[in-house]
Amino acid sequence: MQTVFEAAGGNDGLRCLAAAWHRRVIADEVVSHAFSHGFHSDHVERLASYWAEALGGPSTYSDSYGDETTVVRMHSGNGEHDEMDRRAIACFDQALADVGLANDLTLRQVLHDYFAWATKAMSHQSADDVPGGLSIPRWSWDGLQV
């Protein structure tokens, strides 16, 4: 059986999805606030690598950029942002359609569920609350792998 990573088009497919999502969030008046401080010039590539690893692909993100602790600390300490999260998820769903990944209903649902879960799992009250040594969570057709 294909991994979610493979079904989503592998590295190239996830790079296209990351670029489509990034374009949408930068254009969104609420979600774009998260990027108002700036972002890495290779944000799309980093994001695609992160998603690839989480969805059953190679460990490029961990090998090149850091572990889950690094990612969660970067996204923590920003207070409640439920509206931003809802809109980021909506942008993700639209990006799935933009790149043709919404046509497969099962794949679309699995990717939506992953992104909605990850959006909530990323944030802690403070970066200091995030434990060290976390691995990037893995997501499959059955959801979070523990």
Coordinates of C-alpha atoms in Angstrom, one line a residue:
M1 CA 0.0 0.0 0.0
Q2 CA 1.2 3.5 -0.8
T3 CA 2.2 5.8 1.9
V4 CA 0.3 9.1 2.2
F5 CA 3.6 10.8 1.1
E6 CA 3.5 8.7 -2.1
A7 CA -0.2 9.3 -2.8
A8 CA 0.4 13.0 -2.4
G9 CA 3.0 13.0 -5.1
G10 CA 6.1 12.5 -3.1
N11 CA 8.5 15.4 -2.6
D12 CA 7.4 17.2 -5.8
G13 CA 3.7 16.9 -4.9
L14 CA 4.2 18.2 -1.4
R15 CA 6.4 21.0 -2.6
C16 CA 3.6 22.1 -4.9
L17 CA 1.1 21.9 -2.0
A18 CA 3.4 23.9 0.3
A19 CA 3.8 26.6 -2.3
A20 CA 0.0 26.8 -2.9
W21 CA -0.7 26.9 0.9
H22 CA 2.0 29.5 1.4
R23 CA 0.6 31.7 -1.4
R24 CA -2.9 31.5 0.2
V25 CA -1.8 32.2 3.7
I26 CA 0.3 35.2 2.7
A27 CA -2.8 36.6 0.9
D28 CA -5.1 36.0 3.9
E29 CA -5.6 39.1 6.0
V30 CA -5.6 37.0 9.3
V31 CA -3.2 34.2 8.7
S32 CA -0.6 36.4 7.0
H33 CA -0.1 38.0 10.5
A34 CA 1.9 34.8 11.4
F35 CA 4.4 35.8 8.8
S36 CA 4.6 39.5 9.5
H37 CA 7.9 39.0 11.3
G38 CA 9.3 37.5 8.2
F39 CA 10.1 33.9 7.2
H40 CA 13.0 31.8 5.9
S41 CA 13.5 32.3 2.1
D42 CA 13.3 28.6 1.8
H43 CA 10.1 28.3 3.9
V44 CA 8.2 26.4 1.2
E45 CA 11.0 23.8 0.8
R46 CA 11.3 23.4 4.6
L47 CA 7.5 23.0 4.9
A48 CA 7.4 20.4 2.1
S49 CA 10.2 18.5 3.7
Y50 CA 8.5 18.6 7.1
W51 CA 5.2 17.3 5.6
A52 CA 7.1 14.7 3.6
E53 CA 8.7 13.3 6.7
A54 CA 5.4 13.4 8.7
L55 CA 3.5 11.6 5.9
G56 CA 5.9 8.7 5.5
G57 CA 8.6 10.1 3.3
P58 CA 12.4 10.6 3.9
S59 CA 13.8 12.2 7.0
T60 CA 15.1 15.2 5.1
Y61 CA 13.6 17.8 7.5
S62 CA 15.1 16.2 10.6
D63 CA 18.4 15.6 8.9
S64 CA 18.7 19.2 7.7
Y65 CA 16.7 21.5 9.9
G66 CA 16.0 20.0 13.3
D67 CA 13.6 17.9 15.3
E68 CA 10.0 18.4 16.3
T69 CA 11.1 20.3 19.4
T70 CA 12.6 22.9 17.2
V71 CA 9.4 23.2 15.1
V72 CA 7.0 23.3 18.1
R73 CA 9.1 25.9 19.9
M74 CA 9.1 28.1 16.8
H75 CA 5.3 28.0 16.8
S76 CA 4.7 28.4 20.6
G77 CA 4.2 31.3 22.9
N78 CA 1.8 33.3 20.6
G79 CA -1.4 33.0 22.7
E80 CA -4.8 31.8 21.5
H81 CA -5.3 32.0 17.7
D82 CA -8.4 29.9 16.9
E83 CA -9.5 32.1 14.1
M84 CA -6.1 32.1 12.5
D85 CA -6.0 28.3 12.9
R86 CA -9.4 27.9 11.2
R87 CA -8.4 30.1 8.3
A88 CA -5.0 28.3 7.9
I89 CA -6.9 25.0 7.7
A90 CA -9.3 26.5 5.1
C91 CA -6.3 27.8 3.1
F92 CA -4.8 24.2 3.3
D93 CA -8.1 22.7 2.0
Q94 CA -8.1 25.3 -0.9
A95 CA -4.5 24.5 -1.6
L96 CA -5.3 20.8 -1.9
A97 CA -7.8 21.8 -4.7
D98 CA -5.3 24.2 -6.3
V99 CA -2.8 21.3 -6.8
G100 CA -5.3 18.6 -7.7
L101 CA -5.1 16.6 -4.4
A102 CA -8.7 17.2 -3.5
N103 CA -10.0 14.9 -6.3
D104 CA -9.2 11.7 -4.3
L105 CA -11.7 12.0 -1.4
T106 CA -9.8 9.6 0.9
L107 CA -6.5 11.4 0.3
R108 CA -8.1 14.8 0.7
Q109 CA -9.6 13.7 4.1
V110 CA -6.4 12.2 5.4
L111 CA -4.4 15.3 4.5
H112 CA -7.1 17.6 6.0
D113 CA -7.1 15.6 9.2
Y114 CA -3.3 15.7 9.4
F115 CA -3.1 19.4 8.9
A116 CA -5.9 20.2 11.3
W117 CA -4.3 18.0 14.0
A118 CA -0.8 19.4 13.4
T119 CA -2.1 23.0 13.5
K120 CA -3.4 22.4 17.1
A121 CA -0.4 20.2 18.1
M122 CA 2.1 22.8 17.2
S123 CA 1.3 25.4 19.8
H124 CA 2.3 25.5 23.5
Q125 CA 1.8 28.4 25.9
S126 CA 5.5 29.0 25.9
A127 CA 8.5 27.7 24.0
D128 CA 10.0 26.8 27.4
D129 CA 7.1 24.3 27.9
V130 CA 8.2 22.2 24.9
P131 CA 10.1 19.1 25.9
G132 CA 13.5 18.4 24.2
G133 CA 14.2 15.5 21.8
L134 CA 10.7 15.2 20.2
S135 CA 10.6 13.3 16.9
I136 CA 8.4 14.5 14.0
P137 CA 5.0 12.7 14.5
R138 CA 4.1 10.3 11.7
W139 CA 0.7 10.3 10.1
S140 CA -0.7 7.4 8.0
W141 CA -4.0 6.5 6.4
D142 CA -5.1 5.5 9.9
G143 CA -4.1 8.8 11.5
L144 CA -1.4 9.5 14.0
Q145 CA 1.0 6.7 14.5
V146 CA 2.1 6.1 18.1

